[in-house]
Short mmCIF file of C-alpha atoms in Angstrom, two decimals:
data_model
loop_
_atom_site.label_atom_id
_atom_site.label_comp_id
_atom_site.label_asym_id
_atom_site.label_seq_id
_atom_site.Cartn_x
_atom_site.Cartn_y
_atom_site.Cartn_z
CA UNK A 15 0.00 0.00 0.00
CA UNK A 16 2.93 2.32 0.80
CA UNK A 17 4.08 2.10 -2.79
CA UNK A 18 0.67 3.15 -4.13
CA UNK A 19 0.48 6.13 -1.79
CA UNK A 20 3.92 7.28 -2.88
CA UNK A 21 2.56 7.93 -6.37
CA UNK A 22 0.31 10.72 -5.04
CA UNK A 23 1.73 14.14 -4.19
CA UNK A 24 0.87 15.98 -0.99
CA UNK A 25 -1.50 18.19 -2.92
CA UNK A 26 -3.27 15.14 -4.32
CA UNK A 27 -3.72 13.76 -0.87
CA UNK A 28 -6.24 16.43 0.02
CA UNK A 29 -7.99 16.74 -3.33
CA UNK A 30 -11.22 14.91 -4.18
CA UNK A 31 -9.35 13.27 -7.06
CA UNK A 32 -6.99 11.74 -4.60
CA UNK A 33 -9.82 10.42 -2.46
CA UNK A 34 -11.18 8.67 -5.51
CA UNK A 35 -7.70 7.44 -6.43
CA UNK A 36 -7.15 6.09 -2.97
CA UNK A 37 -10.55 4.45 -3.00
CA UNK A 38 -9.78 2.78 -6.31
CA UNK A 39 -6.30 1.74 -5.18
CA UNK A 40 -7.67 0.18 -2.04
CA UNK A 41 -10.30 -1.65 -4.03
CA UNK A 42 -7.79 -2.95 -6.54
CA UNK A 43 -5.59 -4.16 -3.69
CA UNK A 44 -8.58 -5.64 -1.91
CA UNK A 45 -9.47 -7.53 -5.04
CA UNK A 46 -5.94 -8.74 -5.42
CA UNK A 47 -5.44 -9.79 -1.85
CA UNK A 48 -8.89 -10.79 -0.67
CA UNK A 49 -10.25 -12.23 -3.85
CA UNK A 50 -10.96 -15.79 -2.74
CA UNK A 51 -11.22 -17.23 0.73
CA UNK A 52 -10.79 -20.97 1.16
CA UNK A 53 -12.77 -21.98 4.21
CA UNK A 54 -10.72 -23.69 6.87
CA UNK A 55 -12.67 -26.11 9.05
CA UNK A 56 -10.02 -28.80 9.55
CA UNK A 57 -11.43 -30.83 6.68
CA UNK A 58 -8.59 -31.97 4.54
CA UNK A 59 -5.64 -30.59 2.72
CA UNK A 60 -6.59 -27.02 1.93
CA UNK A 61 -3.12 -26.32 0.58
CA UNK A 62 -3.90 -28.51 -2.46
CA UNK A 63 -6.82 -26.24 -3.26
CA UNK A 64 -4.69 -23.16 -2.70
CA UNK A 65 -1.90 -24.49 -4.90
CA UNK A 66 -4.40 -25.14 -7.67
CA UNK A 67 -5.65 -21.54 -7.28
CA UNK A 68 -2.09 -20.25 -7.55
CA UNK A 69 -1.57 -22.33 -10.67
CA UNK A 70 -4.53 -20.69 -12.45
CA UNK A 71 -3.59 -17.20 -11.23
CA UNK A 72 -6.17 -16.78 -8.48
CA UNK A 73 -5.07 -15.20 -5.23
CA UNK A 74 -6.53 -16.96 -2.26
CA UNK A 75 -6.35 -17.00 1.48
CA UNK A 76 -7.15 -19.85 3.86
CA UNK A 77 -9.29 -18.62 6.72
CA UNK A 78 -11.78 -19.67 9.37
CA UNK A 79 -12.66 -16.10 10.32
CA UNK A 80 -16.34 -15.34 9.52
CA UNK A 81 -15.47 -11.65 9.09
CA UNK A 82 -12.80 -12.49 6.48
CA UNK A 83 -15.23 -14.76 4.69
CA UNK A 84 -17.82 -12.03 4.46
CA UNK A 85 -15.27 -9.65 2.90
CA UNK A 86 -14.29 -12.18 0.21
CA UNK A 87 -15.24 -11.80 -3.42
CA UNK A 88 -15.71 -15.52 -3.73
CA UNK A 89 -15.37 -18.46 -1.42
CA UNK A 90 -14.25 -22.03 -1.89
CA UNK A 91 -15.75 -24.58 0.44
CA UNK A 92 -13.57 -27.70 0.11
CA UNK A 93 -13.51 -30.80 2.21
CA UNK A 94 -12.59 -34.40 2.76
CA UNK A 95 -13.37 -36.56 5.74
CA UNK A 96 -16.56 -37.14 7.65
CA UNK A 97 -19.59 -34.87 7.31
CA UNK A 98 -20.35 -35.42 10.95
CA UNK A 99 -17.17 -33.87 12.34
CA UNK A 100 -17.19 -31.26 9.56
CA UNK A 101 -20.63 -29.97 10.60
CA UNK A 102 -19.55 -29.85 14.22
CA UNK A 103 -16.45 -27.81 13.42
CA UNK A 104 -18.41 -25.46 11.16
CA UNK A 105 -20.90 -24.76 13.95
CA UNK A 106 -18.23 -24.37 16.60
CA UNK A 107 -16.47 -21.70 14.50
CA UNK A 108 -19.69 -19.99 13.47
CA UNK A 109 -18.91 -20.85 9.87
CA UNK A 110 -22.29 -22.42 9.13
CA UNK A 111 -23.97 -19.01 9.43
CA UNK A 112 -21.06 -17.27 7.72
CA UNK A 113 -21.47 -19.44 4.60
CA UNK A 114 -25.24 -18.98 4.48
CA UNK A 115 -24.88 -15.19 4.94
CA UNK A 116 -22.20 -15.03 2.26
CA UNK A 117 -24.45 -16.89 -0.12
CA UNK A 118 -27.31 -14.43 0.48
CA UNK A 119 -25.02 -11.65 -0.73
CA UNK A 120 -25.15 -13.33 -4.15
CA UNK A 121 -21.36 -13.76 -4.43
CA UNK A 122 -20.08 -17.05 -5.91
CA UNK A 123 -19.41 -20.15 -3.85
CA UNK A 124 -17.51 -23.20 -5.06
CA UNK A 125 -18.10 -26.40 -3.09
CA UNK A 126 -15.77 -29.37 -3.50
CA UNK A 127 -16.58 -32.97 -2.45
CA UNK A 128 -17.73 -32.74 1.17
CA UNK A 129 -18.29 -29.05 0.42
CA UNK A 130 -21.00 -30.11 -2.03
CA UNK A 131 -22.62 -32.59 0.32
CA UNK A 132 -22.86 -30.16 3.22
CA UNK A 133 -24.82 -27.66 1.09
CA UNK A 134 -27.79 -30.05 1.21
CA UNK A 135 -30.45 -30.42 3.93
CA UNK A 136 -29.26 -33.64 5.47
CA UNK A 137 -26.71 -36.44 5.30
CA UNK A 138 -27.05 -40.04 6.28
CA UNK A 139 -23.44 -39.89 7.51
CA UNK A 140 -23.93 -39.59 11.27
CA UNK A 141 -27.58 -38.59 10.59
CA UNK A 142 -26.61 -34.89 10.48
CA UNK A 143 -28.59 -31.80 9.55
CA UNK A 144 -26.56 -29.82 7.02
CA UNK A 145 -26.64 -26.23 5.71
CA UNK A 146 -29.92 -26.57 3.79
CA UNK A 147 -28.88 -24.28 0.92
CA UNK A 148 -29.89 -26.85 -1.71
CA UNK A 149 -32.88 -29.19 -1.33
CA UNK A 150 -31.77 -32.78 -1.03
CA UNK A 151 -29.87 -35.28 1.08
CA UNK A 152 -26.77 -37.47 0.99
CA UNK A 153 -27.01 -41.23 1.10
CA UNK A 154 -24.41 -43.95 1.34
CA UNK A 155 -23.55 -46.10 -1.67
CA UNK A 156 -25.00 -49.57 -1.21
CA UNK A 157 -24.33 -52.34 -3.67
CA UNK A 158 -25.29 -55.98 -3.75
CA UNK A 159 -22.46 -56.49 -6.24
CA UNK A 160 -19.39 -57.02 -4.05
CA UNK A 161 -16.97 -56.18 -6.83
CA UNK A 162 -18.05 -52.53 -6.52
CA UNK A 163 -15.68 -51.06 -3.98
CA UNK A 164 -16.60 -48.34 -1.47
CA UNK A 165 -15.35 -45.60 -1.37
CA UNK A 166 -15.83 -44.80 -5.03
CA UNK A 167 -12.16 -43.94 -5.70
CA UNK A 168 -10.71 -42.98 -9.03
CA UNK A 169 -11.38 -41.23 -12.32
CA UNK A 170 -14.91 -41.24 -13.64
CA UNK A 171 -16.68 -39.30 -16.39
CA UNK A 172 -19.45 -36.75 -16.17
CA UNK A 173 -22.58 -36.50 -18.32
CA UNK A 174 -23.45 -32.85 -18.65
CA UNK A 175 -27.18 -32.11 -18.45
CA UNK A 176 -26.94 -28.44 -19.32
CA UNK A 177 -24.27 -25.90 -20.08
CA UNK A 178 -23.11 -23.79 -17.16
CA UNK A 179 -20.65 -20.86 -17.50
CA UNK A 180 -18.16 -22.56 -15.15
CA UNK A 181 -18.09 -25.56 -17.50
CA UNK A 182 -17.24 -23.42 -20.50
CA UNK A 183 -14.13 -25.46 -21.36
CA UNK A 184 -15.43 -28.86 -20.29
CA UNK A 185 -16.91 -31.49 -22.57
CA UNK A 186 -19.43 -34.23 -21.98
CA UNK A 187 -17.53 -37.37 -20.97
CA UNK A 188 -14.52 -35.58 -19.47
CA UNK A 189 -13.04 -37.46 -16.50
CA UNK A 190 -12.37 -36.28 -12.96
CA UNK A 191 -11.00 -37.71 -9.71
CA UNK A 192 -13.57 -38.89 -7.14
CA UNK A 193 -13.17 -40.12 -3.56
CA UNK A 194 -16.42 -40.57 -1.63
CA UNK A 195 -18.73 -43.06 0.05
CA UNK A 196 -21.84 -40.85 0.10
CA UNK A 197 -23.60 -39.23 -2.85
CA UNK A 198 -25.98 -36.31 -3.24
CA UNK A 199 -29.67 -36.85 -4.10
CA UNK A 200 -31.20 -33.55 -5.13
CA UNK A 201 -34.91 -32.69 -4.97
CA UNK A 202 -34.81 -30.47 -8.06
CA UNK A 203 -33.43 -32.12 -11.18
CA UNK A 204 -32.75 -28.69 -12.68
CA UNK A 205 -29.95 -28.18 -10.16
CA UNK A 206 -28.11 -31.29 -11.35
CA UNK A 207 -25.62 -29.90 -13.87
CA UNK A 208 -23.90 -33.24 -14.44
CA UNK A 209 -24.38 -36.86 -13.42
CA UNK A 210 -21.93 -39.70 -13.02
CA UNK A 211 -22.49 -43.44 -12.96
CA UNK A 212 -20.94 -45.88 -10.51
CA UNK A 213 -22.18 -49.44 -10.73
CA UNK A 214 -25.95 -49.12 -11.13
CA UNK A 215 -26.00 -45.73 -9.37
CA UNK A 216 -26.40 -42.49 -11.23
CA UNK A 217 -25.60 -39.58 -8.94
CA UNK A 218 -25.16 -35.80 -9.07
CA UNK A 219 -21.50 -34.99 -9.77
CA UNK A 220 -21.97 -31.22 -10.23
CA UNK A 221 -24.74 -29.08 -8.78
CA UNK A 222 -25.53 -25.44 -9.41
CA UNK A 223 -28.11 -23.09 -7.97
CA UNK A 224 -27.88 -19.36 -8.56
CA UNK A 225 -24.49 -18.33 -7.10
CA UNK A 226 -23.64 -21.86 -5.90
CA UNK A 227 -21.52 -24.27 -7.94
CA UNK A 228 -20.25 -27.51 -6.45
CA UNK A 229 -18.46 -30.62 -7.65
CA UNK A 230 -18.47 -34.05 -6.02
CA UNK A 231 -15.04 -34.73 -7.53
CA UNK A 232 -11.77 -33.13 -6.46
CA UNK A 233 -11.15 -30.61 -9.21
CA UNK A 234 -7.86 -29.66 -7.54
CA UNK A 235 -6.66 -33.24 -8.13
CA UNK A 236 -8.22 -33.73 -11.57
CA UNK A 237 -5.35 -32.59 -13.75
CA UNK A 238 -5.66 -29.81 -16.33
CA UNK A 239 -9.42 -30.27 -16.78
CA UNK A 240 -9.97 -29.67 -13.08
CA UNK A 241 -7.83 -26.56 -13.27
CA UNK A 242 -9.94 -25.33 -16.19
CA UNK A 243 -13.05 -25.47 -14.00
CA UNK A 244 -11.24 -23.54 -11.28
CA UNK A 245 -10.10 -20.91 -13.78
CA UNK A 246 -13.67 -20.49 -15.06
CA UNK A 247 -14.94 -20.17 -11.50
CA UNK A 248 -12.47 -17.32 -11.10
CA UNK A 249 -14.06 -15.56 -14.09
CA UNK A 250 -17.64 -16.34 -13.14
CA UNK A 251 -19.93 -13.45 -12.21
CA UNK A 252 -23.41 -14.83 -11.59
CA UNK B 13 -17.91 -45.45 -15.71
CA UNK B 14 -15.08 -45.70 -13.20
CA UNK B 15 -11.77 -46.22 -14.97
CA UNK B 16 -8.92 -48.50 -13.94
CA UNK B 17 -6.02 -46.46 -12.61
CA UNK B 18 -2.42 -46.56 -13.74
CA UNK B 19 -0.16 -45.46 -10.91
CA UNK B 20 3.56 -44.84 -11.27
CA UNK B 21 5.72 -45.75 -8.33
CA UNK B 22 8.82 -43.70 -7.65
CA UNK B 23 11.33 -44.94 -5.11
CA UNK B 24 13.22 -41.97 -3.78
CA UNK B 25 16.54 -42.22 -1.99
CA UNK B 26 18.06 -39.02 -0.63
CA UNK B 27 16.03 -37.00 -3.12
CA UNK B 28 16.92 -39.10 -6.19
CA UNK B 29 14.83 -41.57 -8.16
CA UNK B 30 16.02 -45.11 -7.46
CA UNK B 31 15.10 -48.53 -8.74
CA UNK B 32 15.71 -51.86 -7.09
CA UNK B 33 15.38 -55.49 -8.14
CA UNK B 34 13.82 -57.73 -5.51
CA UNK B 35 14.42 -54.92 -3.05
CA UNK B 36 18.23 -54.89 -3.41
CA UNK B 37 20.74 -53.45 -5.93
CA UNK B 38 19.32 -49.95 -5.76
CA UNK B 39 20.40 -47.67 -8.61
CA UNK B 40 20.07 -43.91 -9.14
CA UNK B 41 17.98 -43.42 -12.27
CA UNK B 42 17.08 -39.74 -12.24
CA UNK B 43 15.22 -36.79 -10.83
CA UNK B 44 11.87 -37.74 -9.24
CA UNK B 45 10.33 -34.29 -9.71
CA UNK B 46 11.11 -34.26 -13.43
CA UNK B 47 9.77 -37.80 -13.82
CA UNK B 48 6.57 -36.94 -11.93
CA UNK B 49 5.90 -33.93 -14.16
CA UNK B 50 6.58 -35.91 -17.32
CA UNK B 51 4.16 -38.69 -16.33
CA UNK B 52 1.55 -36.14 -15.27
CA UNK B 53 1.72 -34.42 -18.66
CA UNK B 54 1.40 -37.83 -20.28
CA UNK B 55 -1.87 -38.66 -18.52
CA UNK B 56 -0.82 -40.66 -15.49
CA UNK B 57 -3.69 -41.15 -13.00
CA UNK B 58 -1.79 -41.16 -9.75
CA UNK B 59 1.70 -41.21 -8.22
CA UNK B 60 3.22 -43.04 -5.29
CA UNK B 61 6.53 -42.04 -3.76
CA UNK B 62 8.37 -44.39 -1.46
CA UNK B 63 11.09 -42.81 0.59
CA UNK B 64 13.77 -45.49 0.79
CA UNK B 65 16.36 -43.17 2.32
CA UNK B 66 18.24 -45.29 4.79
CA UNK B 67 19.40 -42.65 7.24
CA UNK B 68 16.72 -40.77 9.12
CA UNK B 69 18.70 -37.51 9.08
CA UNK B 70 18.10 -37.23 5.35
CA UNK B 71 14.34 -37.66 5.60
CA UNK B 72 13.71 -33.92 5.42
CA UNK B 73 14.82 -34.11 1.77
CA UNK B 74 11.63 -36.04 1.03
CA UNK B 75 9.46 -33.21 2.31
CA UNK B 76 11.20 -30.93 -0.14
CA UNK B 77 10.55 -33.37 -3.00
CA UNK B 78 6.87 -33.58 -2.00
CA UNK B 79 6.56 -29.77 -1.93
CA UNK B 80 8.07 -29.45 -5.39
CA UNK B 81 5.94 -32.21 -6.86
CA UNK B 82 2.77 -30.72 -5.36
CA UNK B 83 3.49 -27.39 -7.04
CA UNK B 84 3.55 -29.01 -10.49
CA UNK B 85 1.37 -32.06 -10.44
CA UNK B 86 -2.42 -31.85 -9.98
CA UNK B 87 -3.33 -35.50 -9.59
CA UNK B 88 -3.49 -37.47 -6.34
CA UNK B 89 -0.21 -38.68 -4.98
CA UNK B 90 0.74 -40.65 -1.92
CA UNK B 91 3.94 -40.98 0.02
CA UNK B 92 5.22 -43.96 1.96
CA UNK B 93 8.35 -44.99 3.79
CA UNK B 94 9.25 -44.31 7.37
CA UNK B 95 5.82 -43.13 8.54
CA UNK B 96 5.62 -44.12 12.18
CA UNK B 97 2.97 -41.82 13.61
CA UNK B 98 0.28 -39.28 12.82
CA UNK B 99 2.82 -36.48 13.07
CA UNK B 100 4.89 -37.99 10.21
CA UNK B 101 1.70 -38.37 8.17
CA UNK B 102 0.60 -34.80 8.80
CA UNK B 103 4.00 -33.43 7.77
CA UNK B 104 3.72 -35.15 4.39
CA UNK B 105 0.13 -34.03 3.90
CA UNK B 106 1.14 -30.50 4.82
CA UNK B 107 3.86 -30.63 2.18
CA UNK B 108 1.24 -31.53 -0.42
CA UNK B 109 0.74 -35.30 -0.47
CA UNK B 110 -2.84 -36.49 -0.80
CA UNK B 111 -2.49 -39.84 0.91
CA UNK B 112 0.05 -41.66 3.00
CA UNK B 113 1.18 -45.27 2.74
CA UNK B 114 1.99 -47.21 5.85
CA UNK B 115 3.84 -50.50 5.71
CA UNK B 116 6.35 -51.99 8.19
CA UNK B 117 5.47 -49.61 11.02
CA UNK B 118 1.81 -50.69 10.78
CA UNK B 119 2.80 -54.35 11.06
CA UNK B 120 4.80 -53.57 14.18
CA UNK B 121 2.03 -51.39 15.61
CA UNK B 122 -1.35 -51.97 13.88
CA UNK B 123 -2.99 -49.04 15.72
CA UNK B 124 -1.01 -46.78 13.39
CA UNK B 125 -3.63 -47.55 10.71
CA UNK B 126 -6.58 -46.54 12.87
CA UNK B 127 -4.76 -43.48 14.17
CA UNK B 128 -4.04 -42.29 10.64
CA UNK B 129 -7.58 -43.10 9.46
CA UNK B 130 -8.99 -41.00 12.28
CA UNK B 131 -6.59 -38.11 11.82
CA UNK B 132 -6.43 -37.80 8.03
CA UNK B 133 -9.38 -39.91 6.86
CA UNK B 134 -9.79 -43.49 5.77
CA UNK B 135 -9.62 -42.49 2.11
CA UNK B 136 -6.16 -41.01 2.64
CA UNK B 137 -4.76 -43.96 4.55
CA UNK B 138 -3.24 -46.62 2.30
CA UNK B 139 -1.92 -49.89 3.68
CA UNK B 140 0.99 -51.16 1.65
CA UNK B 141 1.89 -54.82 2.10
CA UNK B 142 5.10 -56.58 1.05
CA UNK B 143 4.22 -60.20 0.50
CA UNK B 144 6.27 -63.37 0.09
CA UNK B 145 4.97 -66.63 -1.38
CA UNK B 146 5.52 -69.40 1.19
CA UNK B 147 3.03 -72.08 0.17
CA UNK B 148 -0.14 -73.07 1.99
CA UNK B 149 0.29 -74.41 5.50
CA UNK B 150 -1.46 -74.31 8.85
CA UNK B 151 0.48 -71.17 9.74
CA UNK B 152 -0.20 -69.56 6.37
CA UNK B 153 -3.66 -70.58 5.12
CA UNK B 154 -3.40 -68.17 2.18
CA UNK B 155 0.05 -69.42 1.22
CA UNK B 156 1.54 -65.94 1.54
CA UNK B 157 3.41 -64.21 4.32
CA UNK B 158 3.87 -60.54 5.21
CA UNK B 159 7.49 -59.37 5.23
CA UNK B 160 8.78 -56.03 6.49
CA UNK B 161 11.79 -53.71 6.52
CA UNK B 162 12.24 -53.74 2.78
CA UNK B 163 11.58 -57.45 2.46
CA UNK B 164 14.37 -58.44 4.82
CA UNK B 165 12.33 -59.56 7.79
CA UNK B 166 9.64 -62.24 7.94
CA UNK B 167 6.74 -61.74 10.34
CA UNK B 168 4.82 -65.05 10.52
CA UNK B 169 1.68 -63.08 9.60
CA UNK B 170 -0.62 -64.50 6.95
CA UNK B 171 -1.07 -62.02 4.09
CA UNK B 172 -4.83 -62.42 3.64
CA UNK B 173 -5.42 -62.16 7.36
CA UNK B 174 -3.40 -58.92 7.46
CA UNK B 175 -5.30 -57.46 4.48
CA UNK B 176 -8.63 -58.05 6.22
CA UNK B 177 -7.28 -56.68 9.48
CA UNK B 178 -6.00 -53.58 7.68
CA UNK B 179 -9.41 -52.94 6.16
CA UNK B 180 -11.05 -53.35 9.53
CA UNK B 181 -8.59 -50.92 11.13
CA UNK B 182 -9.52 -48.25 8.61
CA UNK B 183 -7.24 -48.52 5.57
CA UNK B 184 -8.96 -46.97 2.54
CA UNK B 185 -6.91 -48.82 -0.07
CA UNK B 186 -4.45 -51.70 -0.16
CA UNK B 187 -1.23 -52.01 -2.12
CA UNK B 188 -0.40 -55.67 -2.77
CA UNK B 189 3.31 -55.80 -3.44
CA UNK B 190 4.76 -59.16 -4.35
CA UNK B 191 8.37 -59.51 -3.23
CA UNK B 192 8.80 -62.46 -5.58
CA UNK B 193 7.72 -60.43 -8.60
CA UNK B 194 9.28 -57.08 -7.63
CA UNK B 195 11.57 -55.75 -10.33
CA UNK B 196 11.55 -59.00 -12.33
CA UNK B 197 9.33 -57.60 -15.11
CA UNK B 198 7.82 -61.06 -15.46
CA UNK B 199 4.29 -60.05 -14.52
CA UNK B 200 2.27 -59.41 -11.39
CA UNK B 201 1.46 -62.15 -8.89
CA UNK B 202 -2.07 -62.67 -10.22
CA UNK B 203 -3.33 -65.33 -7.79
CA UNK B 204 -2.31 -63.27 -4.78
CA UNK B 205 -3.85 -60.06 -6.10
CA UNK B 206 -7.09 -61.76 -7.00
CA UNK B 207 -7.39 -63.53 -3.66
CA UNK B 208 -7.11 -60.26 -1.73
CA UNK B 209 -9.20 -58.20 -4.17
CA UNK B 210 -12.06 -60.67 -3.84
CA UNK B 211 -11.84 -60.77 -0.05
CA UNK B 212 -11.89 -57.04 0.76
CA UNK B 213 -14.39 -54.33 -0.11
CA UNK B 214 -11.85 -51.51 -0.52
CA UNK B 215 -9.84 -50.83 -3.70
CA UNK B 216 -6.76 -52.95 -4.34
CA UNK B 217 -3.62 -51.72 -6.12
CA UNK B 218 -1.42 -54.42 -7.64
CA UNK B 219 2.33 -53.91 -7.41
CA UNK B 220 5.52 -55.66 -8.44
CA UNK B 221 6.47 -57.35 -11.68
CA UNK B 222 5.09 -55.18 -14.47
CA UNK B 223 7.25 -55.46 -17.59
CA UNK B 224 4.83 -55.55 -20.50
CA UNK B 225 1.41 -54.01 -21.20
CA UNK B 226 -0.04 -57.54 -21.15
CA UNK B 227 0.91 -57.84 -17.49
CA UNK B 228 -1.16 -54.80 -16.62
CA UNK B 229 -4.07 -56.16 -18.64
CA UNK B 230 -3.87 -59.48 -16.78
CA UNK B 231 -3.84 -58.00 -13.30
CA UNK B 232 -6.72 -55.62 -14.05
CA UNK B 233 -8.87 -58.43 -15.46
CA UNK B 234 -7.91 -61.84 -14.02
CA UNK B 235 -6.25 -60.29 -10.98
CA UNK B 236 -9.34 -58.13 -10.25
CA UNK B 237 -7.17 -55.18 -9.24
CA UNK B 238 -8.66 -51.69 -9.27
CA UNK B 239 -5.34 -50.12 -10.14
CA UNK B 240 -1.90 -51.18 -11.34
CA UNK B 241 1.40 -49.84 -10.09
CA UNK B 242 4.18 -49.52 -12.64
CA UNK B 243 7.81 -48.47 -12.32
CA UNK B 244 10.66 -49.78 -14.52
CA UNK B 245 8.43 -49.88 -17.61
CA UNK B 246 8.18 -46.12 -17.69
CA UNK B 247 11.31 -45.13 -15.74
CA UNK B 248 13.60 -46.66 -18.38
CA UNK B 249 11.58 -45.20 -21.23
CA UNK B 250 10.44 -48.55 -22.64
CA UNK B 251 6.86 -47.28 -22.72
CA UNK B 252 5.14 -43.98 -22.21
CA UNK B 253 2.10 -43.73 -19.94
CA UNK B 254 0.03 -42.67 -22.93
CA UNK B 255 1.10 -45.71 -24.98
CA UNK B 256 0.21 -48.07 -22.15
CA UNK B 257 -3.19 -46.51 -21.63
CA UNK B 258 -4.05 -46.47 -25.31
CA UNK B 259 -3.09 -50.11 -25.59
CA UNK B 260 -5.22 -51.03 -22.55
CA UNK B 261 -8.17 -49.10 -23.99
CA UNK B 262 -7.81 -51.00 -27.26
CA UNK B 263 -8.04 -54.22 -25.27
CA UNK B 264 -11.32 -53.12 -23.69
CA UNK B 265 -10.02 -51.76 -20.39
CA UNK B 266 -11.67 -48.49 -19.48
CA UNK B 267 -8.90 -45.99 -18.74
CA UNK B 268 -8.70 -42.20 -18.57
CA UNK B 269 -7.52 -40.77 -21.85
CA UNK B 270 -8.91 -37.24 -21.71
CA UNK B 271 -6.78 -34.75 -19.88
#
């Protein structure tokens, strides 16, 4: 900030033009430094998400401070691990309300894996009430065919139901990296952007609702195609 | 449809890529970071690094390798070798690894598996098993025994029993590494892989013995493995990852070819 101020003369500092300049400078800096907040709730390796952001030129900050989250331009809600302990941590840190409030402001949210599941009303995992931002619930994979392993681990393809701006560079049938034992069942089919098949199960692999966009797969671990989604999220202005 | 995974295994000794035959005769064959990036660009699905550094004072080098790989490679990768507690596991995850592999230390202290599963998640806890063919007996109903410390020490533990125990303790995946096949390039130990893959409900990664594309095909079909670990085949430039995957696809194996 010191550098920016140095470009104004003393006279400028008191003029209305300077006030505007300062205002703009601060906003540019704000955008640069507080662009994306990655929500920290002890759910997995957030550094992977941050590294992927760096790779596509997005500046991000890892934080569990509700105030910081509210100031963000966009938030990323990642997550691995159990929904049960994740919900507990979110509540304990007041992050459940922070995410809901942020969403009401209309600014974009990207959910990843557990971050998608927690957006729903409920999860079978530990019989937990979730954030209720999208109508639906998470259920556990159950197969009679024992050759189908749980968790669903590995690369699987997505069938795109409709074009979404964040999927601008993604094609039907592109493959992404999944690791999960529970899957999302949405009430409104229109919110299912893409589906994926495992065994005889067809589940929601990407959901979108207004300013929410969430993937069941780990886009930060899905090679260049995953990075393309992240880059498009950076450009997205719903 | 879920694809079969091709995973490259990189043995790292004091920061350099190494390759052994039957766990001895280790040679320096290059830079692990360069190799990882090359395989990533070529469509590899996953990476495994085993730190085979003998002296513990050089273990910090591995963290540096992990950091550098994580900054360039955006696919899952796991790290094994010398992980004795949750703290070791967390250090590697902090440096950028996605999963950790436990092996000898888990045999000596099985609670290590449950501790890791609790701390970093079942899906990030991989149990790697080095297995020796000993023939069926009362002591070894499966005909295979678990060995530790780089294959040097026998344990009197039945391999199938240990696989089931590992699953129960919270391992999210199993690596089945045949000591007999390791580095021979004569093919995976199919019977062993199949026996364990059919007995557990978590994914199984076959390891040891890959020399030709046909070997990978065999272990993913007959051997019922969910993923195949390869090393020499790609490290020495005999095949590229892309060539292997295209060949497998042409033989009807569903693999990831879009990236």
